[in-house]
Amino acid sequence: MLFTVVGPGRAGLSFAGALTASGWRCVRTLGRHDDLRSAAADCDVVLVTVPDDRIAAVALAIAPGRAVLVHASGAKGLDVLKPHPLRASVHPLMSLPDPATGADKLRRGGVFAVAGDPVAERIVNALGGRPVTVDDDHRALYHATAAVAANHLVALCAQVERLAAQAGVPLAPYWDLMETTLENVRRSGAIPSLTGPAARGDTSTISLHLEALPTDERTLYLALANEAARLAGRPPYRDPARTVSTEALAVTPTIPVPVPTIAELRARLDAERRAGRTVGFVPTMGYLHDGHGSLMRAAAAANDVVVASIFVNPLQFAPTEDLASYPRDLERDTAVAGANGVHLLFTPDVTEMYPRPMLSTVSVAELSARWDGASRPTHFDGVSTVVTKLFNIVGPCRAYFGEKDYQQLAIITRMTADLAIPVEVIGCPIVREADGLAMSSRNVYLSPPQRAAAVVLCRALDAGTAAVVDGMRDPDAVASVMRSVVAAEPLATLDYAAAVDPHTLEVPTALGSHTRLLIAARVGTTRLIDNCGVDTGSSRPLGTPT
Ligand code: AMP
């Protein structure tokens, strides 16, 4: 068979050497300065061994001829070889460090992922290897697995090298340990081969390790300790030293354990409490954004175990509202929760939370009737009821709520005080997009023009704030300043704008030194809310202990 190599790098020259040694004939090798047009004219196979992001351009530069175009990428499908009708790929599941070693390794009977034209198998057979067919749908996953098996293992070995050197212990015994471990895993599988403190649930030893480890080694240690714990069916650990220092990442990332049932969550948290660990709780409806993330980070900063719930609570939606279409993405939510230090993700379904029709309701009078309660009469009873139930399930020391839903925070704060629920309710500041729009899961409903118009809510709050700071004390006058800003935006329809007492949410006869500005408006069919505090003296924000 005659072949041409395009891309005379490590892979290309390794293949050229190996195929030549197997009796194939290399017509030529072409590099980046050669004319590629007739590369496919006078051979059976053109091996395209250029970097992945250049394959498509190289394929385009070659005029279709009688040869099959074959790439050696692990991650790319066959599409990149358009417009050639004869395409294939051959990816050796091995590293090719240099042409001589590479040519030798290619002929040692290894595994090759093949796809497309049967010539791929002929190449592998010529080399004496084992072909494994990997279709385009599984290509990236196949390659990711290879990256984990080869590159990530090397990264782990490098950590072993560094730590052994720092401990002043020779590397050889650790090599023996690694080799034996790999043999065990090959023989018995990963989970049966687990040993060590993470698998045993030996938290005090892990804490000891984390204290001893150099700061920049902790993230990798903890990520893998948590993975070992997950494999062993144990909750993850939190680095008490908090290795990451930037504000946005001021938590040690975790791999949250999804817990769908009340019984399992109670069992896990009972064990945590028995071990003297504190529990912080962040209730959400999911489709997480950085507003939720900020609550999780606050919980991670003050508690040993962080639980977040994701439950789109039917009780707080009226029949005309968006219960069915409320955005949901559990996979992404799990990633966001993990990046923000959540250990346990409570993900009950509706039948788990409400196996029977609910005959019991928790209702916070007066506070629930005004503002949002006037437009959504059953909403806050649904919220108070589910939050009470979640508090009873989780039993947290502290629970975190966003000021974004200020009336909700006021209601929950009052409810826990009225009913002596043993939890500290902590209010957290609103997280906003760069243009000032308060982050909300419902912002995805907005079309681009509506998204641009939505910023009118915080502009109205800014105008109201400026009026109060300038000395305006008549709450109706401040509300009308806010109303006029919204009136100028044709895509927005105001629901209410008000300047209220931050605790009772009532409109006072004259504004005191602490005021909350509240606003709600529809942009298209999406109802948005926002608020801000205007304090002209010292204040006791909602959610702080009284
Ligand atoms: P939700 O998933 O909308 O029920 O919100 C769950 C929690 O996240 C509530 O306590 C919200 O107040 C809070 N939250 C939502 N958006 C934000 C935001 N932009 N900034 C701060 N907290 C927020």
Coordinates of C-alpha atoms and ligand atoms in Angstrom, one line a residue:
M1 CA 0.0 0.0 0.0
L2 CA 1.2 3.5 -0.8
F3 CA 0.7 6.3 1.7
T4 CA 1.5 10.0 2.1
V5 CA 2.0 11.7 5.4
V6 CA 0.7 15.3 5.8
G7 CA 2.1 16.7 9.1
P8 CA 5.6 15.3 9.8
G9 CA 5.5 15.7 13.6
R10 CA 5.8 13.0 16.2
A11 CA 2.6 11.1 15.3
G12 CA 3.2 11.4 11.5
L13 CA 6.8 10.2 11.6
S14 CA 6.0 7.4 14.1
F15 CA 3.2 6.2 11.7
A16 CA 5.6 6.6 8.7
G17 CA 8.3 4.5 10.4
A18 CA 5.9 1.8 11.6
L19 CA 4.0 1.4 8.4
T20 CA 7.3 1.3 6.4
A21 CA 8.6 -1.4 8.7
S22 CA 5.4 -3.3 8.1
G23 CA 5.9 -3.3 4.3
W24 CA 3.9 -0.2 3.3
R25 CA 5.6 2.4 1.1
C26 CA 5.7 6.1 2.0
V27 CA 5.3 8.1 -1.2
R28 CA 6.2 11.4 0.5
T29 CA 5.8 13.5 3.7
L30 CA 4.3 17.0 3.3
G31 CA 4.8 19.9 5.8
R32 CA 3.2 23.2 6.3
H33 CA 5.0 24.9 3.4
D34 CA 4.2 22.2 0.8
D35 CA 1.4 22.4 -1.8
L36 CA -1.2 19.8 -0.7
R37 CA -3.5 19.9 -3.6
S38 CA -2.4 16.7 -5.3
A39 CA -1.6 14.8 -2.1
A40 CA -4.4 12.3 -2.7
A41 CA -3.7 11.7 -6.4
D42 CA -1.0 9.0 -6.4
C43 CA -1.4 6.9 -3.3
D44 CA -3.9 4.7 -1.4
V45 CA -3.9 6.5 1.9
V46 CA -3.2 10.1 3.0
L47 CA -2.4 10.2 6.8
V48 CA -3.3 13.6 8.1
T49 CA -1.3 13.9 11.3
V50 CA -1.5 17.7 11.9
P51 CA -2.8 19.2 15.2
D52 CA -6.5 18.7 15.7
D53 CA -7.5 22.3 15.0
R54 CA -5.8 22.2 11.6
I55 CA -7.2 19.0 10.3
A56 CA -10.3 20.6 8.6
A57 CA -8.1 23.2 6.8
V58 CA -5.7 20.6 5.6
A59 CA -8.5 18.4 4.3
L60 CA -9.9 21.3 2.4
A61 CA -6.6 22.0 0.9
I62 CA -6.2 18.5 -0.5
A63 CA -8.1 17.8 -3.8
P64 CA -10.3 14.7 -3.5
G65 CA -8.5 11.8 -5.3
R66 CA -8.4 8.1 -5.2
A67 CA -6.8 8.0 -1.7
V68 CA -8.6 7.6 1.6
L69 CA -8.0 10.5 3.9
V70 CA -7.2 9.2 7.4
H71 CA -6.7 11.4 10.5
A72 CA -5.1 10.2 13.8
S73 CA -7.0 12.4 16.2
G74 CA -8.6 10.9 19.2
A75 CA -11.2 13.6 19.7
K76 CA -12.4 14.5 16.2
G77 CA -15.0 12.7 14.2
L78 CA -14.9 12.2 10.5
D79 CA -16.7 15.4 9.6
V80 CA -13.4 17.3 9.7
L81 CA -12.3 15.4 6.7
K82 CA -14.9 17.0 4.4
P83 CA -15.2 17.2 1.4
H84 CA -13.4 13.9 0.9
P85 CA -15.8 11.0 0.3
L86 CA -13.3 8.4 1.5
R87 CA -12.5 9.1 5.1
A88 CA -11.3 7.2 8.1
S89 CA -9.5 7.7 11.4
V90 CA -7.0 5.7 13.3
H91 CA -6.1 6.8 16.8
P92 CA -3.5 4.8 18.7
L93 CA -4.4 4.4 22.4
M94 CA -0.8 5.1 23.4
S95 CA 1.6 8.0 23.6
L96 CA 4.1 8.6 20.9
P97 CA 7.0 10.5 22.5
D98 CA 9.3 10.6 19.5
P99 CA 9.4 9.1 15.9
A100 CA 11.7 6.2 16.8
T101 CA 10.0 5.1 20.0
G102 CA 6.6 5.9 18.5
A103 CA 7.2 3.7 15.4
D104 CA 8.3 0.9 17.7
K105 CA 5.3 1.3 20.1
L106 CA 2.8 1.4 17.2
R107 CA 4.0 -2.1 16.1
R108 CA 3.7 -3.7 19.6
G109 CA 0.1 -4.9 19.3
G110 CA -1.6 -2.0 21.0
V111 CA -5.2 -0.8 20.8
F112 CA -6.4 1.6 18.1
A113 CA -9.7 3.4 17.8
V114 CA -10.9 3.2 14.2
A115 CA -13.8 4.7 12.3
G116 CA -14.9 5.1 8.7
D117 CA -13.4 3.4 5.7
P118 CA -12.2 -0.2 6.1
V119 CA -8.7 1.1 5.3
A120 CA -8.5 2.1 9.0
E121 CA -8.6 -1.6 10.0
R122 CA -6.1 -2.5 7.3
I123 CA -3.6 0.0 8.8
V124 CA -4.1 -1.4 12.3
N125 CA -3.8 -5.0 11.0
A126 CA -0.6 -4.1 9.1
L127 CA 0.8 -2.8 12.4
G128 CA -0.3 -5.9 14.3
G129 CA -2.6 -3.9 16.5
R130 CA -6.2 -4.4 17.8
P131 CA -8.8 -2.2 16.2
V132 CA -11.7 -0.9 18.4
T133 CA -14.5 0.8 16.5
V134 CA -15.5 4.1 18.1
D135 CA -18.3 6.0 16.3
D136 CA -18.4 9.8 16.1
D137 CA -21.0 10.1 18.9
H138 CA -18.7 8.6 21.4
R139 CA -15.5 10.0 20.1
A140 CA -14.9 12.9 22.5
L141 CA -15.8 10.6 25.5
Y142 CA -13.4 7.9 24.3
H143 CA -10.7 10.6 24.0
A144 CA -11.5 12.1 27.4
T145 CA -11.2 8.7 28.9
A146 CA -7.8 8.3 27.3
A147 CA -6.8 11.7 28.7
V148 CA -7.8 10.7 32.2
A149 CA -6.0 7.3 31.9
A150 CA -2.8 8.8 30.5
N151 CA -2.4 12.5 31.2
H152 CA -4.2 12.7 34.5
L153 CA -2.4 9.7 35.9
V154 CA 0.8 11.5 35.0
A155 CA -0.4 14.6 36.8
L156 CA -1.1 12.4 39.9
C157 CA 2.3 10.7 39.6
A158 CA 3.9 14.2 39.6
Q159 CA 2.2 15.0 42.8
V160 CA 3.5 11.8 44.4
E161 CA 7.0 12.8 43.2
R162 CA 6.7 16.3 44.7
L163 CA 5.3 15.1 48.0
A164 CA 7.8 12.3 48.4
A165 CA 10.6 14.8 47.8
Q166 CA 9.2 17.2 50.4
A167 CA 8.7 14.4 52.9
G168 CA 12.3 13.3 52.3
V169 CA 11.2 9.8 51.5
P170 CA 12.5 7.9 48.5
L171 CA 10.2 7.5 45.6
A172 CA 10.7 3.8 45.0
P173 CA 8.2 2.5 47.7
Y174 CA 5.5 4.8 46.3
W175 CA 6.1 3.4 42.8
D176 CA 5.6 -0.1 44.3
L177 CA 2.4 1.1 45.9
M178 CA 1.1 2.6 42.6
E179 CA 2.0 -0.5 40.6
T180 CA 0.3 -2.8 43.2
T181 CA -2.8 -0.5 43.2
L182 CA -3.0 -0.5 39.4
E183 CA -2.8 -4.3 39.4
N184 CA -5.5 -4.5 42.1
V185 CA -7.8 -2.3 40.1
R186 CA -7.2 -4.2 36.9
R187 CA -7.9 -7.5 38.7
S188 CA -10.8 -6.5 41.0
G189 CA -12.2 -3.2 39.7
A190 CA -11.9 0.3 41.2
I191 CA -14.4 0.3 44.1
P192 CA -13.1 -3.0 45.7
S193 CA -9.6 -1.6 45.5
L194 CA -10.4 1.5 47.6
T195 CA -8.4 1.9 50.8
G196 CA -7.3 4.9 52.9
P197 CA -8.9 7.5 55.1
A198 CA -11.3 9.0 52.5
A199 CA -12.8 5.6 51.9
R200 CA -13.0 4.8 55.6
G201 CA -14.6 8.1 56.4
D202 CA -11.7 9.0 58.7
T203 CA -12.1 12.8 58.7
S204 CA -9.5 13.5 61.4
T205 CA -6.8 11.9 59.3
I206 CA -7.9 13.9 56.3
S207 CA -7.8 17.1 58.3
L208 CA -4.3 16.1 59.4
H209 CA -3.2 15.5 55.8
L210 CA -4.7 18.8 54.7
E211 CA -2.9 20.7 57.4
A212 CA 0.4 19.1 56.4
L213 CA 0.0 19.6 52.7
P214 CA 1.5 22.7 51.0
T215 CA -1.4 25.0 50.1
D216 CA -1.1 24.5 46.3
E217 CA -1.3 20.7 46.7
R218 CA -4.6 20.7 48.6
T219 CA -7.0 21.2 45.8
L220 CA -5.9 18.1 43.9
Y221 CA -5.7 16.1 47.1
L222 CA -9.2 17.2 48.2
A223 CA -10.8 16.7 44.8
L224 CA -9.5 13.1 44.7
A225 CA -10.2 12.4 48.4
N226 CA -13.8 13.5 47.7
E227 CA -14.0 11.3 44.7
A228 CA -12.7 8.3 46.8
A229 CA -15.3 9.2 49.4
R230 CA -18.0 9.4 46.7
L231 CA -17.0 5.9 45.4
A232 CA -17.2 4.6 49.0
G233 CA -20.7 6.1 49.4
R234 CA -19.5 8.7 52.0
P235 CA -20.1 12.5 52.1
P236 CA -17.3 14.7 50.9
Y237 CA -14.9 16.6 53.1
R238 CA -14.3 20.3 53.4
D239 CA -10.8 21.8 53.7
P240 CA -10.9 23.8 56.9
A241 CA -8.0 25.8 55.8
R242 CA -9.9 27.1 52.7
T243 CA -7.1 27.0 50.2
V244 CA -8.6 29.2 47.5
S245 CA -8.4 32.8 48.4
T246 CA -10.2 34.9 45.7
E247 CA -13.6 36.2 46.7
A248 CA -15.4 34.4 43.8
L249 CA -13.9 31.1 44.7
A250 CA -13.6 31.4 48.5
V251 CA -14.6 27.8 48.9
T252 CA -13.0 24.5 48.3
P253 CA -14.9 22.9 45.4
T254 CA -16.8 19.8 46.2
I255 CA -18.6 17.0 44.4
P256 CA -22.1 17.3 45.8
V257 CA -23.8 14.1 46.7
P258 CA -27.3 14.0 45.3
V259 CA -29.8 13.0 47.9
P260 CA -33.4 12.5 46.6
T261 CA -35.1 11.2 49.7
I262 CA -36.0 12.7 53.1
A263 CA -34.9 9.5 54.9
E264 CA -31.5 9.4 53.3
L265 CA -30.9 13.1 53.9
R266 CA -31.9 12.8 57.6
A267 CA -29.7 9.8 58.1
R268 CA -26.7 11.6 56.6
L269 CA -27.3 14.8 58.5
D270 CA -28.0 13.0 61.8
A271 CA -24.5 11.4 61.5
E272 CA -22.9 14.8 60.8
R273 CA -24.6 16.4 63.8
R274 CA -23.6 13.4 66.0
A275 CA -20.0 14.1 64.9
G276 CA -20.5 17.7 66.1
R277 CA -20.6 19.2 62.7
T278 CA -22.7 22.3 61.9
V279 CA -25.1 22.3 59.0
G280 CA -25.8 25.3 56.7
F281 CA -28.8 25.2 54.4
V282 CA -29.6 27.0 51.1
P283 CA -33.1 26.3 49.8
T284 CA -33.5 27.0 46.0
M285 CA -35.7 26.1 43.1
G286 CA -32.6 25.3 41.0
Y287 CA -31.4 26.7 37.6
L288 CA -28.6 28.0 39.7
H289 CA -26.7 31.3 39.1
D290 CA -24.2 33.2 41.0
G291 CA -26.9 34.7 43.3
H292 CA -27.5 31.2 44.6
G293 CA -23.8 30.6 44.5
S294 CA -23.2 33.5 46.8
L295 CA -25.6 32.0 49.4
M296 CA -23.7 28.7 49.1
R297 CA -20.4 30.3 49.6
A298 CA -21.7 32.1 52.6
A299 CA -22.9 28.8 54.0
A300 CA -19.6 27.1 53.3
A301 CA -17.7 29.9 55.1
A302 CA -19.6 29.4 58.3
N303 CA -20.6 25.7 58.5
D304 CA -19.0 22.3 58.3
V305 CA -21.6 20.8 56.0
V306 CA -23.5 22.7 53.3
V307 CA -26.9 21.4 52.1
A308 CA -28.7 23.0 49.2
S309 CA -32.1 21.9 48.1
I310 CA -33.4 22.0 44.6
F311 CA -37.2 21.8 44.6
V312 CA -39.6 23.6 42.3
N313 CA -42.4 23.9 44.9
P314 CA -45.8 23.6 43.3
L315 CA -47.5 25.1 46.5
Q316 CA -46.0 28.6 45.7
F317 CA -47.2 28.7 42.1
A318 CA -50.8 29.8 41.1
P319 CA -52.5 27.7 38.4
T320 CA -51.8 30.4 35.9
E321 CA -48.1 30.7 36.7
D322 CA -45.0 29.0 35.2
L323 CA -44.7 25.9 37.3
A324 CA -44.4 23.5 34.3
S325 CA -42.1 25.7 32.3
Y326 CA -39.8 26.8 35.2
P327 CA -36.3 26.2 33.9
R328 CA -34.6 23.0 35.2
D329 CA -31.0 21.7 34.6
L330 CA -29.9 19.3 37.4
E331 CA -26.6 18.5 35.7
R332 CA -25.5 22.1 35.5
D333 CA -26.9 22.9 39.0
T334 CA -24.8 20.1 40.4
A335 CA -21.7 21.7 38.8
V336 CA -22.6 25.1 40.2
A337 CA -23.3 23.7 43.6
G338 CA -20.0 21.9 43.6
A339 CA -18.0 25.0 42.6
N340 CA -19.6 26.8 45.5
G341 CA -18.9 24.2 48.2
V342 CA -22.2 22.3 48.6
H343 CA -21.8 18.9 50.0
L344 CA -25.3 17.5 49.9
L345 CA -27.8 18.4 47.2
F346 CA -31.3 17.5 48.3
T347 CA -33.3 16.9 45.1
P348 CA -36.7 15.5 46.2
D349 CA -39.5 15.1 43.6
V350 CA -43.0 16.3 44.3
T351 CA -44.3 13.0 45.6
E352 CA -41.3 12.8 48.1
M353 CA -42.2 16.2 49.5
Y354 CA -46.0 15.9 49.2
P355 CA -47.0 12.2 49.2
R356 CA -50.5 13.3 50.2
P357 CA -52.4 16.5 49.5
M358 CA -51.2 19.0 52.1
L359 CA -53.8 19.8 54.7
S360 CA -51.4 21.9 56.7
T361 CA -50.3 25.4 55.8
V362 CA -47.9 27.8 57.5
S363 CA -49.1 31.3 57.0
V364 CA -47.5 34.6 58.1
A365 CA -50.3 37.1 58.2
E366 CA -50.0 40.7 57.1
L367 CA -46.4 40.4 55.8
S368 CA -47.6 37.8 53.2
A369 CA -50.6 39.9 52.0
R370 CA -49.0 43.0 50.7
W371 CA -46.8 43.8 47.7
D372 CA -46.0 40.4 45.9
G373 CA -48.7 38.9 48.1
A374 CA -51.3 41.2 46.6
S375 CA -50.5 40.0 43.0
R376 CA -49.8 36.4 44.1
P377 CA -52.3 35.7 46.9
T378 CA -51.2 32.1 47.6
H379 CA -47.6 32.5 46.9
F380 CA -46.1 33.2 50.3
D381 CA -48.2 30.6 52.1
G382 CA -46.6 28.1 49.7
V383 CA -43.2 29.5 50.5
S384 CA -43.6 29.5 54.3
T385 CA -45.0 26.0 54.2
V386 CA -42.2 24.5 52.1
V387 CA -39.5 26.3 54.0
T388 CA -40.9 25.1 57.3
K389 CA -41.0 21.5 56.0
L390 CA -37.4 21.8 54.6
F391 CA -36.2 23.2 57.9
N392 CA -37.8 20.2 59.6
I393 CA -36.1 17.8 57.2
V394 CA -32.7 19.4 57.2
G395 CA -32.5 20.7 60.7
P396 CA -29.9 23.4 59.8
C397 CA -28.0 25.7 62.3
R398 CA -28.2 28.4 59.7
A399 CA -30.2 29.0 56.6
Y400 CA -29.3 31.4 53.8
F401 CA -31.8 33.5 51.8
G402 CA -31.2 36.3 49.2
E403 CA -32.2 39.8 49.7
K404 CA -33.3 39.5 46.1
D405 CA -36.6 38.2 47.4
Y406 CA -36.7 40.7 50.2
Q407 CA -40.3 40.1 51.2
Q408 CA -39.7 36.4 51.3
L409 CA -36.7 37.0 53.6
A410 CA -38.8 39.2 55.9
I411 CA -41.5 36.6 56.1
I412 CA -39.1 33.7 56.8
T413 CA -37.3 35.8 59.4
R414 CA -40.6 36.6 61.1
M415 CA -41.9 33.0 60.8
T416 CA -38.8 31.4 62.4
A417 CA -39.0 34.0 65.3
D418 CA -42.8 33.5 65.8
L419 CA -42.6 29.7 65.8
A420 CA -39.2 29.5 67.6
I421 CA -37.7 27.4 64.8
P422 CA -34.2 26.7 65.9
V423 CA -32.4 28.1 62.9
E424 CA -30.5 31.4 62.3
V425 CA -31.9 33.0 59.1
I426 CA -29.1 34.9 57.3
G427 CA -29.9 37.4 54.5
C428 CA -27.3 37.8 51.7
P429 CA -26.9 40.8 49.4
I430 CA -28.3 40.8 45.8
V431 CA -26.0 39.6 43.1
R432 CA -26.4 41.5 39.9
E433 CA -25.4 41.2 36.2
A434 CA -22.8 43.7 35.0
D435 CA -25.6 46.1 33.8
G436 CA -27.3 46.0 37.2
L437 CA -30.1 43.5 36.5
A438 CA -30.6 41.3 39.6
M439 CA -29.7 37.7 38.7
S440 CA -32.8 35.5 38.5
S441 CA -33.5 32.0 37.1
R442 CA -36.4 33.6 35.3
N443 CA -34.2 36.0 33.3
V444 CA -33.8 33.2 30.7
Y445 CA -37.4 33.9 29.7
L446 CA -36.4 37.4 28.4
S447 CA -35.9 38.0 24.7
P448 CA -32.8 40.2 23.8
P449 CA -34.9 43.4 23.7
Q450 CA -36.7 42.5 26.9
R451 CA -33.4 41.7 28.5
A452 CA -32.2 45.2 27.6
A453 CA -35.5 46.7 28.9
A454 CA -35.3 44.7 32.2
V455 CA -32.5 46.9 33.5
V456 CA -35.3 49.6 34.1
L457 CA -36.0 48.0 37.5
C458 CA -32.6 48.8 38.9
R459 CA -32.6 52.2 37.2
A460 CA -35.9 53.0 39.0
L461 CA -34.3 51.9 42.3
D462 CA -31.3 54.1 41.6
A463 CA -33.6 57.1 40.9
G464 CA -35.6 56.4 44.1
T465 CA -32.3 56.1 46.1
A466 CA -31.1 59.4 44.8
A467 CA -34.3 61.1 45.7
V468 CA -34.1 59.7 49.3
V469 CA -30.4 60.6 49.6
D470 CA -31.3 64.1 48.4
G471 CA -33.7 64.5 51.3
M472 CA -37.1 63.3 49.9
R473 CA -39.1 61.9 52.9
D474 CA -42.5 61.4 51.4
P475 CA -42.8 57.7 50.5
D476 CA -45.4 58.4 47.9
A477 CA -43.2 60.9 46.2
V478 CA -40.3 58.5 46.2
A479 CA -42.6 55.8 44.7
S480 CA -43.7 58.1 42.0
V481 CA -40.1 58.9 41.1
M482 CA -39.6 55.1 40.6
R483 CA -42.9 54.8 38.7
S484 CA -41.9 57.5 36.2
V485 CA -38.7 55.7 35.3
V486 CA -40.6 52.5 34.5
A487 CA -43.3 54.4 32.6
A488 CA -40.6 55.6 30.2
E489 CA -39.8 52.0 29.2
P490 CA -42.4 50.7 26.7
L491 CA -41.6 47.0 27.2
A492 CA -42.1 47.2 31.0
T493 CA -45.4 47.3 32.9
L494 CA -45.2 48.3 36.5
D495 CA -46.8 46.1 39.2
Y496 CA -45.8 48.2 42.2
A497 CA -43.1 50.6 43.4
A498 CA -42.9 51.5 47.1
A499 CA -40.7 52.9 49.8
V500 CA -41.3 50.9 52.9
D501 CA -40.1 50.2 56.5
P502 CA -37.5 47.4 56.1
H503 CA -39.0 45.2 58.8
T504 CA -42.8 45.6 58.6
L505 CA -42.8 46.4 54.9
E506 CA -45.4 49.0 55.6
V507 CA -45.4 52.4 54.0
P508 CA -44.6 54.9 56.8
T509 CA -46.1 58.3 57.0
A510 CA -42.6 59.7 56.6
L511 CA -39.4 57.9 55.7
G512 CA -37.0 57.3 58.6
S513 CA -33.3 56.6 58.5
H514 CA -33.8 53.1 57.1
T515 CA -35.9 52.5 54.0
R516 CA -36.4 49.6 51.6
L517 CA -37.3 50.4 48.1
L518 CA -39.4 47.7 46.4
I519 CA -40.3 47.3 42.8
A520 CA -42.0 44.7 40.6
A521 CA -42.8 44.9 36.9
R522 CA -43.6 42.7 34.0
V523 CA -41.3 42.7 31.0
G524 CA -43.2 40.8 28.3
T525 CA -44.9 38.0 30.3
T526 CA -42.0 37.7 32.7
R527 CA -42.6 39.2 36.2
L528 CA -39.4 40.6 37.7
I529 CA -38.8 41.9 41.2
D530 CA -36.0 44.0 42.7
N531 CA -35.3 46.1 45.8
C532 CA -32.6 48.0 47.6
G533 CA -31.9 49.5 51.0
V534 CA -31.4 53.2 51.6
D535 CA -29.9 53.7 55.0
T536 CA -29.1 57.1 56.2
G537 CA -28.2 55.9 59.7
S538 CA -27.0 52.6 61.4
S539 CA -29.3 49.7 60.7
R540 CA -30.1 46.1 61.7
P541 CA -30.6 44.3 58.4
L542 CA -33.2 41.6 58.1
G543 CA -31.8 38.1 58.7
T544 CA -29.4 39.2 61.5
P545 CA -30.2 37.8 64.9
T546 CA -32.3 40.0 67.1
Ligands
AMP1 P1 -35.0 30.6 44.0 O1 -34.2 29.5 43.4 O2 -35.3 31.7 43.0 O3 -36.1 30.2 44.9 O4 -33.9 31.4 45.0 C1 -33.3 30.6 46.0 C2 -32.6 31.6 46.9 O5 -31.6 32.3 46.2 C3 -33.5 32.6 47.5 O6 -33.1 32.8 48.9 C4 -33.3 33.8 46.7 O7 -33.5 35.1 47.3 C5 -31.8 33.7 46.4 N1 -31.4 34.5 45.2 C6 -32.0 34.4 44.0 N2 -31.5 35.3 43.1 C7 -30.5 36.0 43.9 C8 -29.6 37.1 43.6 N3 -29.6 37.6 42.4 N4 -28.8 37.5 44.6 C9 -28.9 36.9 45.8 N5 -29.7 35.9 46.1 C10 -30.5 35.4 45.2

